[in-house]
Amino acid sequence: MKIVLCDGGLCNRLNGLIFALILRKTFGHAWRISWPTNNWCGADFATLFESDLPVDGYPINHYKKDELNYKMLFHENQCQFSESQITYHSSLSDYAGYGNILDANENILYFNNLIPGFVTIQDIQASIKDLIIVPSILALATDFCAENHVDDSMLGLHIRKTDFGNKVDDNALFELAKANTHRFFVCSDDADVNDRFGQLENCVVFKKTSFPEKLIDEVNWQSWMTDNAGRNFPYNITRPEQAIAEALIDLLILSRTTLINTSNSTFLNMAGIFKNTHFF
């Protein structure tokens, strides 16, 4: 059995899942999706997507007790797994490297928050169609695009705040939009940013009801926390189910626009992948 562990935020999970779908199409084998709900992503797989692959909710530490039964393809060792069982993605530079491991008679636990750099957009396009958006989310995104005439003539601004802090200058982007004659679709993980841009006549936002929250209100977004798998990360964040579902709607809408490069976030990169593969 080959298992893709989809963990972290929404687009980190999608990066891992998309490449697993590519590996399945390229090399075959029986695959399963592990999609745990946790503070990084409070929505289970079935809330967002449909797939012909079996899906479970096992977290990363579920595999710790049986670690010797798996060959692990990891981007990093987050739970002190036995190093003898791990092959790091940084050591694999092409499909042949993955094929040699996958074709051996071993159980594989695949965990990577990025799509390898050698993968082409054509590779992604051939496999991403196996990922199906649930009809309710698809309908909301489709209706919004129709009602607001969202297409390539609209500029797309993704303004990542919360765990990104002030890496994205929303004040400068606000002045840019305010002084521009173009129409903008604006999406942010911060309600105040959404509300502020939504007041501009040339900006449209998808009206969300849920946003990421702090795990502990009294400390900063970039504070060290321990998640429910016992991992330590410098992000004081939790993303409820509805916030994730609405973020996926934002992502789909954003992918219909001409994207403005505002950050190196996986969310913005995934919007580009969706756009270039005509996923939505």
Short mmCIF file of C-alpha atoms in Angstrom, two decimals:
data_model
loop_
_atom_site.label_atom_id
_atom_site.label_comp_id
_atom_site.label_asym_id
_atom_site.label_seq_id
_atom_site.Cartn_x
_atom_site.Cartn_y
_atom_site.Cartn_z
CA MET A 1 0.00 0.00 0.00
CA LYS A 2 1.15 3.52 -0.86
CA ILE A 3 -0.21 6.23 1.46
CA VAL A 4 -0.13 9.96 0.84
CA LEU A 5 -0.24 11.88 4.13
CA CYS A 6 -1.93 15.22 3.48
CA ASP A 7 -1.05 17.43 6.44
CA GLY A 8 -0.49 21.11 7.16
CA GLY A 9 -2.54 23.87 5.59
CA LEU A 10 -4.91 23.36 2.68
CA CYS A 11 -2.45 24.01 -0.14
CA ASN A 12 0.41 22.11 1.50
CA ARG A 13 -1.99 19.16 1.51
CA LEU A 14 -2.95 19.73 -2.10
CA ASN A 15 0.70 19.83 -3.15
CA GLY A 16 1.26 16.41 -1.61
CA LEU A 17 -1.94 14.95 -2.98
CA ILE A 18 -1.44 16.23 -6.52
CA PHE A 19 2.01 14.69 -6.79
CA ALA A 20 0.72 11.41 -5.34
CA LEU A 21 -1.93 11.39 -8.08
CA ILE A 22 0.85 11.94 -10.62
CA LEU A 23 2.85 9.05 -9.14
CA ARG A 24 -0.22 6.82 -9.30
CA LYS A 25 -0.79 7.65 -12.95
CA THR A 26 2.91 7.16 -13.75
CA PHE A 27 3.70 4.00 -11.77
CA GLY A 28 0.35 2.53 -10.71
CA HIS A 29 0.04 0.81 -7.31
CA ALA A 30 -2.78 0.98 -4.78
CA TRP A 31 -2.90 4.33 -2.98
CA ARG A 32 -4.74 5.68 0.06
CA ILE A 33 -5.19 9.22 1.36
CA SER A 34 -4.61 10.09 5.01
CA TRP A 35 -6.20 13.50 5.65
CA PRO A 36 -6.21 14.31 9.39
CA THR A 37 -8.30 17.16 10.78
CA ASN A 38 -6.24 19.33 13.10
CA ASN A 39 -5.49 22.96 13.85
CA TRP A 40 -3.79 23.36 10.45
CA CYS A 41 -6.88 22.23 8.58
CA GLY A 42 -10.17 21.69 10.40
CA ALA A 43 -12.02 20.34 7.35
CA ASP A 44 -12.02 16.66 6.52
CA PHE A 45 -11.44 15.52 2.96
CA ALA A 46 -15.10 14.80 2.19
CA THR A 47 -16.07 18.37 3.07
CA LEU A 48 -13.96 19.60 0.17
CA PHE A 49 -13.30 16.89 -2.39
CA GLU A 50 -14.28 13.55 -3.85
CA SER A 51 -11.86 10.87 -5.02
CA ASP A 52 -11.83 7.27 -6.13
CA LEU A 53 -9.07 6.62 -3.59
CA PRO A 54 -9.91 5.37 -0.08
CA VAL A 55 -9.57 8.11 2.55
CA ASP A 56 -8.91 7.99 6.29
CA GLY A 57 -8.20 10.59 8.94
CA TYR A 58 -5.04 9.12 10.46
CA PRO A 59 -2.58 11.78 11.74
CA ILE A 60 1.17 11.54 11.31
CA ASN A 61 1.73 10.09 14.78
CA HIS A 62 -0.58 7.18 13.93
CA TYR A 63 2.23 5.84 11.72
CA LYS A 64 4.90 6.28 14.38
CA LYS A 65 4.01 3.07 16.24
CA ASP A 66 4.45 0.98 13.08
CA GLU A 67 7.24 2.99 11.52
CA LEU A 68 9.37 -0.06 10.67
CA ASN A 69 6.58 -1.27 8.39
CA TYR A 70 6.94 1.75 6.10
CA LYS A 71 9.46 3.24 3.77
CA MET A 72 8.93 6.96 4.28
CA LEU A 73 9.30 9.62 1.59
CA PHE A 74 9.42 12.82 3.67
CA HIS A 75 10.34 16.44 3.17
CA GLU A 76 11.30 16.64 6.85
CA ASN A 77 11.23 14.42 9.91
CA GLN A 78 8.58 16.04 12.10
CA CYS A 79 7.96 13.26 14.66
CA GLN A 80 11.39 11.70 15.19
CA PHE A 81 10.81 8.73 12.91
CA SER A 82 13.69 6.32 12.46
CA GLU A 83 16.08 7.94 10.00
CA SER A 84 16.88 4.51 8.55
CA GLN A 85 13.32 4.36 7.17
CA ILE A 86 13.33 7.81 5.54
CA THR A 87 14.25 8.95 2.06
CA TYR A 88 14.13 12.74 1.81
CA HIS A 89 12.60 14.33 -1.25
CA SER A 90 15.63 16.59 -1.61
CA SER A 91 17.62 13.50 -2.61
CA LEU A 92 15.27 12.61 -5.48
CA SER A 93 15.65 14.64 -8.66
CA ASP A 94 13.44 12.86 -11.20
CA TYR A 95 10.64 10.35 -11.68
CA ALA A 96 13.09 7.47 -11.94
CA GLY A 97 14.17 8.00 -8.34
CA TYR A 98 10.59 7.79 -7.13
CA GLY A 99 9.86 4.84 -9.39
CA ASN A 100 12.72 2.79 -7.97
CA ILE A 101 11.30 3.22 -4.48
CA LEU A 102 7.63 2.78 -5.36
CA ASP A 103 8.24 -0.37 -7.42
CA ALA A 104 9.99 -2.11 -4.54
CA ASN A 105 7.71 -4.39 -2.56
CA GLU A 106 7.31 -2.04 0.41
CA ASN A 107 4.60 0.01 2.11
CA ILE A 108 5.19 3.68 1.37
CA LEU A 109 4.24 6.70 3.49
CA TYR A 110 4.54 9.76 1.25
CA PHE A 111 4.60 13.21 2.89
CA ASN A 112 5.68 16.34 1.06
CA ASN A 113 4.29 19.87 1.30
CA LEU A 114 5.59 20.88 -2.13
CA ILE A 115 5.39 19.52 -5.65
CA PRO A 116 8.93 18.60 -6.84
CA GLY A 117 10.50 21.14 -9.13
CA PHE A 118 10.94 18.75 -12.07
CA VAL A 119 7.17 18.29 -12.43
CA THR A 120 5.68 20.08 -15.43
CA ILE A 121 2.30 21.74 -15.67
CA GLN A 122 1.37 19.09 -18.24
CA ASP A 123 2.11 16.36 -15.67
CA ILE A 124 -0.17 18.10 -13.19
CA GLN A 125 -2.93 18.68 -15.73
CA ALA A 126 -3.05 14.99 -16.59
CA SER A 127 -3.63 13.95 -12.97
CA ILE A 128 -5.40 16.81 -11.19
CA LYS A 129 -8.64 15.94 -12.98
CA ASP A 130 -8.85 12.92 -10.65
CA LEU A 131 -9.48 15.39 -7.80
CA ILE A 132 -13.15 16.38 -7.74
CA ILE A 133 -14.49 19.42 -5.88
CA VAL A 134 -17.71 18.73 -3.95
CA PRO A 135 -20.73 20.19 -5.78
CA SER A 136 -21.73 22.66 -3.04
CA ILE A 137 -18.33 24.39 -3.07
CA LEU A 138 -18.09 24.29 -6.84
CA ALA A 139 -21.53 25.91 -7.16
CA LEU A 140 -20.68 28.78 -4.81
CA ALA A 141 -17.45 29.56 -6.65
CA THR A 142 -19.11 29.26 -10.07
CA ASP A 143 -22.04 31.49 -9.10
CA PHE A 144 -19.73 34.15 -7.65
CA CYS A 145 -17.63 34.23 -10.83
CA ALA A 146 -20.75 34.55 -13.00
CA GLU A 147 -22.33 37.28 -10.88
CA ASN A 148 -19.12 39.32 -10.68
CA HIS A 149 -17.79 38.66 -14.18
CA VAL A 150 -14.56 37.14 -12.88
CA ASP A 151 -12.13 36.38 -15.69
CA ASP A 152 -8.64 37.27 -16.91
CA SER A 153 -9.60 40.93 -17.14
CA MET A 154 -9.79 41.02 -13.34
CA LEU A 155 -6.61 41.25 -11.25
CA GLY A 156 -6.30 38.81 -8.36
CA LEU A 157 -4.83 39.87 -5.02
CA HIS A 158 -4.13 37.28 -2.34
CA ILE A 159 -3.19 39.05 0.90
CA ARG A 160 -1.82 36.52 3.40
CA LYS A 161 -1.75 37.79 6.98
CA THR A 162 -2.19 35.76 10.24
CA ASP A 163 0.82 33.39 10.33
CA PHE A 164 2.56 35.45 7.59
CA GLY A 165 2.56 38.55 9.78
CA ASN A 166 3.42 41.67 7.79
CA LYS A 167 5.28 39.98 4.93
CA VAL A 168 2.53 41.23 2.62
CA ASP A 169 2.03 45.01 2.73
CA ASP A 170 -1.75 45.33 2.57
CA ASN A 171 -1.57 49.11 2.93
CA ALA A 172 0.51 49.44 -0.23
CA LEU A 173 -1.78 47.06 -2.09
CA PHE A 174 -4.82 49.03 -0.93
CA GLU A 175 -3.35 52.23 -2.38
CA LEU A 176 -2.53 50.35 -5.59
CA ALA A 177 -6.09 49.12 -5.96
CA LYS A 178 -7.57 52.47 -4.97
CA ALA A 179 -5.60 54.31 -7.66
CA ASN A 180 -6.17 51.70 -10.37
CA THR A 181 -8.84 51.54 -13.03
CA HIS A 182 -8.72 47.74 -13.19
CA ARG A 183 -11.17 45.54 -11.29
CA PHE A 184 -9.74 43.35 -8.52
CA PHE A 185 -10.74 40.17 -6.76
CA VAL A 186 -9.27 40.31 -3.27
CA CYS A 187 -9.00 37.43 -0.83
CA SER A 188 -7.35 37.36 2.55
CA ASP A 189 -7.26 35.23 5.68
CA ASP A 190 -7.89 38.41 7.67
CA ALA A 191 -11.48 39.68 7.98
CA ASP A 192 -10.43 43.34 8.39
CA VAL A 193 -8.40 43.22 5.17
CA ASN A 194 -11.33 41.71 3.28
CA ASP A 195 -13.72 44.33 4.65
CA ARG A 196 -11.39 47.22 3.84
CA PHE A 197 -10.83 46.24 0.21
CA GLY A 198 -14.49 45.36 -0.19
CA GLN A 199 -15.36 49.02 0.29
CA LEU A 200 -13.56 49.98 -2.92
CA GLU A 201 -15.84 50.15 -5.94
CA ASN A 202 -13.37 48.31 -8.17
CA CYS A 203 -12.79 45.46 -5.69
CA VAL A 204 -14.92 42.39 -5.05
CA VAL A 205 -14.51 39.88 -2.22
CA PHE A 206 -16.26 36.63 -1.45
CA LYS A 207 -18.18 37.26 1.77
CA LYS A 208 -16.79 34.73 4.21
CA THR A 209 -18.26 33.76 7.56
CA SER A 210 -15.19 32.12 9.10
CA PHE A 211 -11.48 32.94 9.30
CA PRO A 212 -8.35 31.45 10.88
CA GLU A 213 -8.13 32.03 14.60
CA LYS A 214 -5.42 32.05 17.23
CA LEU A 215 -4.97 28.93 19.34
CA ILE A 216 -4.16 31.24 22.25
CA ASP A 217 -5.62 34.74 22.03
CA GLU A 218 -3.09 36.40 24.31
CA VAL A 219 0.00 35.69 22.20
CA ASN A 220 1.16 36.62 18.70
CA TRP A 221 0.37 34.70 15.52
CA GLN A 222 4.07 33.79 15.20
CA SER A 223 4.41 32.14 18.62
CA TRP A 224 5.61 28.61 19.28
CA MET A 225 2.82 26.10 19.72
CA THR A 226 2.44 22.33 20.04
CA ASP A 227 -0.14 20.75 17.76
CA ASN A 228 -2.25 17.68 18.50
CA ALA A 229 0.40 15.39 16.99
CA GLY A 230 2.99 16.74 19.45
CA ARG A 231 4.85 18.80 16.84
CA ASN A 232 6.28 22.21 17.71
CA PHE A 233 5.75 25.04 15.22
CA PRO A 234 6.13 28.84 15.42
CA TYR A 235 2.52 29.45 14.36
CA ASN A 236 -0.29 30.24 16.77
CA ILE A 237 -3.09 29.35 14.39
CA THR A 238 -6.15 27.17 14.00
CA ARG A 239 -8.30 26.98 10.89
CA PRO A 240 -11.93 25.89 11.45
CA GLU A 241 -13.78 23.70 8.98
CA GLN A 242 -15.84 26.55 7.52
CA ALA A 243 -12.75 28.75 7.14
CA ILE A 244 -11.07 26.01 5.09
CA ALA A 245 -14.16 25.45 2.92
CA GLU A 246 -14.43 29.18 2.21
CA ALA A 247 -10.68 29.40 1.57
CA LEU A 248 -11.13 26.76 -1.14
CA ILE A 249 -13.85 28.91 -2.70
CA ASP A 250 -11.48 31.90 -2.59
CA LEU A 251 -8.78 29.75 -4.19
CA LEU A 252 -11.03 28.70 -7.06
CA ILE A 253 -12.18 32.26 -7.74
CA LEU A 254 -8.62 33.60 -7.53
CA SER A 255 -7.53 31.06 -10.15
CA ARG A 256 -9.88 32.69 -12.69
CA THR A 257 -8.10 36.05 -12.44
CA THR A 258 -4.80 37.47 -13.65
CA LEU A 259 -2.69 36.85 -10.58
CA ILE A 260 -0.57 39.53 -8.95
CA ASN A 261 2.53 38.18 -7.22
CA THR A 262 2.10 39.27 -3.60
CA SER A 263 3.97 36.51 -1.74
CA ASN A 264 5.56 33.07 -1.97
CA SER A 265 2.60 31.41 -0.23
CA THR A 266 1.52 27.94 -1.31
CA PHE A 267 -2.02 29.33 -1.60
CA LEU A 268 -1.05 31.78 -4.33
CA ASN A 269 1.08 29.16 -6.05
CA MET A 270 -1.84 26.71 -6.02
CA ALA A 271 -4.08 29.36 -7.57
CA GLY A 272 -1.56 29.52 -10.41
CA ILE A 273 -1.60 25.74 -10.78
CA PHE A 274 -5.40 25.73 -10.91
CA LYS A 275 -5.31 28.48 -13.50
CA ASN A 276 -2.68 26.90 -15.74
CA THR A 277 -4.32 23.47 -15.65
CA HIS A 278 -7.82 24.86 -16.20
CA PHE A 279 -8.84 22.98 -13.06
CA PHE A 280 -11.76 25.36 -12.43
#
